[in-house]
Protein backbone atom coordinates (compact mmCIF):
# COMPACT_ATOMS: atom_id res chain seq x y z
CA UNK A 1 0.00 0.00 0.00
CA UNK A 2 1.28 3.45 -0.94
CA UNK A 3 0.08 6.36 1.14
CA UNK A 4 -0.13 10.05 0.34
CA UNK A 5 -0.99 12.48 3.11
CA UNK A 6 -2.25 16.00 2.49
CA UNK A 7 -4.04 18.88 4.17
CA UNK A 8 -1.40 20.11 6.58
CA UNK A 9 -0.75 23.78 7.07
CA UNK A 10 -0.58 26.67 9.48
CA UNK A 11 -3.45 27.28 11.89
CA UNK A 12 -3.93 29.40 15.00
CA UNK A 13 -4.35 27.84 18.41
CA UNK A 14 -7.96 26.89 18.98
CA UNK A 15 -8.56 26.35 15.30
CA UNK A 16 -9.34 23.25 13.26
CA UNK A 17 -7.72 21.37 10.43
CA UNK A 18 -8.43 18.14 8.58
CA UNK A 19 -5.67 16.03 7.11
CA UNK A 20 -6.30 13.25 4.63
CA UNK A 21 -4.43 10.20 3.46
CA UNK A 22 -5.20 8.46 0.21
CA UNK A 23 -4.01 4.90 -0.26
CA UNK A 24 -3.36 2.91 -3.36
CA UNK A 25 -3.63 -0.85 -3.27
CA UNK A 26 -6.26 -3.50 -2.88
CA UNK A 27 -5.64 -4.22 0.81
CA UNK A 28 -6.69 -0.79 2.13
CA UNK A 29 -10.17 -1.84 3.19
CA UNK A 30 -8.93 -5.05 4.84
CA UNK A 31 -6.70 -3.45 7.44
CA UNK A 32 -6.60 -0.76 10.08
CA UNK A 33 -5.22 2.70 9.38
CA UNK A 34 -3.42 4.99 11.78
CA UNK A 35 -2.05 8.45 12.28
CA UNK A 36 1.20 9.17 14.07
CA UNK A 37 3.08 12.42 14.54
CA UNK A 38 6.62 13.49 15.17
CA UNK A 39 7.72 16.85 16.49
CA UNK A 40 11.32 18.08 16.13
CA UNK A 41 13.60 16.31 18.58
CA UNK A 42 10.88 13.95 19.77
CA UNK A 43 9.97 10.35 19.12
CA UNK A 44 7.13 9.38 16.84
CA UNK A 45 3.88 9.46 18.80
CA UNK A 46 0.65 7.55 18.27
CA UNK A 47 -2.29 9.82 17.48
CA UNK A 48 -5.20 7.65 16.35
CA UNK A 49 -6.14 4.43 14.64
CA UNK A 50 -9.28 3.08 13.05
CA UNK A 51 -10.27 -0.51 12.38
CA UNK A 52 -10.73 -1.94 8.91
CA UNK A 53 -14.46 -1.16 8.76
CA UNK A 54 -14.44 2.00 10.84
CA UNK A 55 -16.18 0.27 13.71
CA UNK A 56 -13.47 0.92 16.27
CA UNK A 57 -11.09 3.77 16.97
CA UNK A 58 -8.26 4.42 19.41
CA UNK A 59 -6.76 7.76 20.39
CA UNK A 60 -3.64 8.95 22.11
CA UNK A 61 -4.24 10.56 25.50
CA UNK A 62 -3.03 13.96 24.31
CA UNK A 63 -5.63 14.21 21.52
CA UNK A 64 -8.60 12.36 23.00
CA UNK A 65 -11.74 14.45 22.77
CA UNK A 66 -10.21 16.85 20.22
CA UNK A 67 -9.30 14.68 17.24
CA UNK A 68 -11.50 12.30 15.26
CA UNK A 69 -10.31 9.64 12.83
CA UNK A 70 -12.56 8.35 10.06
CA UNK A 71 -12.24 6.45 6.82
CA UNK A 72 -14.01 6.07 3.50
CA UNK A 73 -13.16 2.69 2.04
CA UNK A 74 -14.87 3.53 -1.25
CA UNK A 75 -12.35 6.35 -1.68
CA UNK A 76 -9.38 4.53 -0.10
CA UNK A 77 -8.98 7.51 2.19
CA UNK A 78 -8.53 8.04 5.91
CA UNK A 79 -9.09 11.39 7.60
CA UNK A 80 -8.01 13.05 10.80
CA UNK A 81 -10.20 15.92 11.96
CA UNK A 82 -8.30 18.06 14.45
CA UNK A 83 -10.18 20.56 16.61
CA UNK A 84 -9.12 22.83 19.45
CA UNK A 85 -5.57 22.71 18.19
CA UNK A 86 -2.73 23.61 20.53
CA UNK A 87 0.85 24.70 19.78
CA UNK A 88 2.03 21.36 21.14
CA UNK A 89 0.15 19.65 18.31
CA UNK A 90 2.74 21.04 15.91
CA UNK A 91 4.39 18.10 14.15
CA UNK A 92 4.69 16.16 10.95
CA UNK A 93 1.67 13.89 10.74
CA UNK A 94 2.13 10.47 9.16
CA UNK A 95 -0.55 8.08 8.06
CA UNK A 96 0.16 4.39 8.33
CA UNK A 97 -1.34 1.22 6.95
CA UNK A 98 -1.99 -1.50 9.48
CA UNK A 99 -0.80 -5.09 9.26
CA UNK A 100 -4.15 -6.38 10.52
CA UNK A 101 -7.83 -5.37 10.71
CA UNK A 102 -7.13 -3.98 14.19
CA UNK A 103 -3.58 -2.70 14.59
CA UNK A 104 -3.42 -0.83 17.88
CA UNK A 105 -1.11 1.94 19.04
CA UNK A 106 2.35 0.59 18.37
CA UNK A 107 4.35 1.47 15.26
CA UNK A 108 5.06 -2.25 14.97
CA UNK A 109 1.43 -2.78 14.00
CA UNK A 110 1.85 -0.79 10.79
CA UNK A 111 3.58 -1.87 7.61
CA UNK A 112 3.16 1.10 5.27
CA UNK A 113 4.00 4.73 5.90
CA UNK A 114 3.34 7.93 3.98
CA UNK A 115 5.76 10.85 3.73
CA UNK A 116 3.86 12.99 6.20
CA UNK A 117 2.25 16.40 6.18
CA UNK A 118 3.34 19.29 8.38
CA UNK A 119 0.86 20.84 10.81
CA UNK A 120 1.94 24.04 12.52
CA UNK A 121 -0.16 25.57 15.27
CA UNK A 122 0.70 29.15 16.21
CA UNK A 123 0.02 30.59 19.64
């Protein structure tokens, strides 16, 4: 699966942004999808994941209640809606293709990675 993320940009604190990730490949709808992020000088951090059919979602503690992950299998696309953004949300956001229908929070659960899209939140 090849992944292409888009939709990043500059937004003020308190604002909203939606990033998207389009996948190519026949296995998209069979497996979970995830979003991770990495800020300068920090390790890659789990943000959210969604099961193969959209029936289950997991969120990192730092984004719970503010971010929502969704997917459209007909369009081979996964979305991350980010609300109430904070400066500490500034990072490169990566989408990832899961190895299984439910892939959890660990990077080890994901086999395919996109190039990432930069989200910058100004204070």
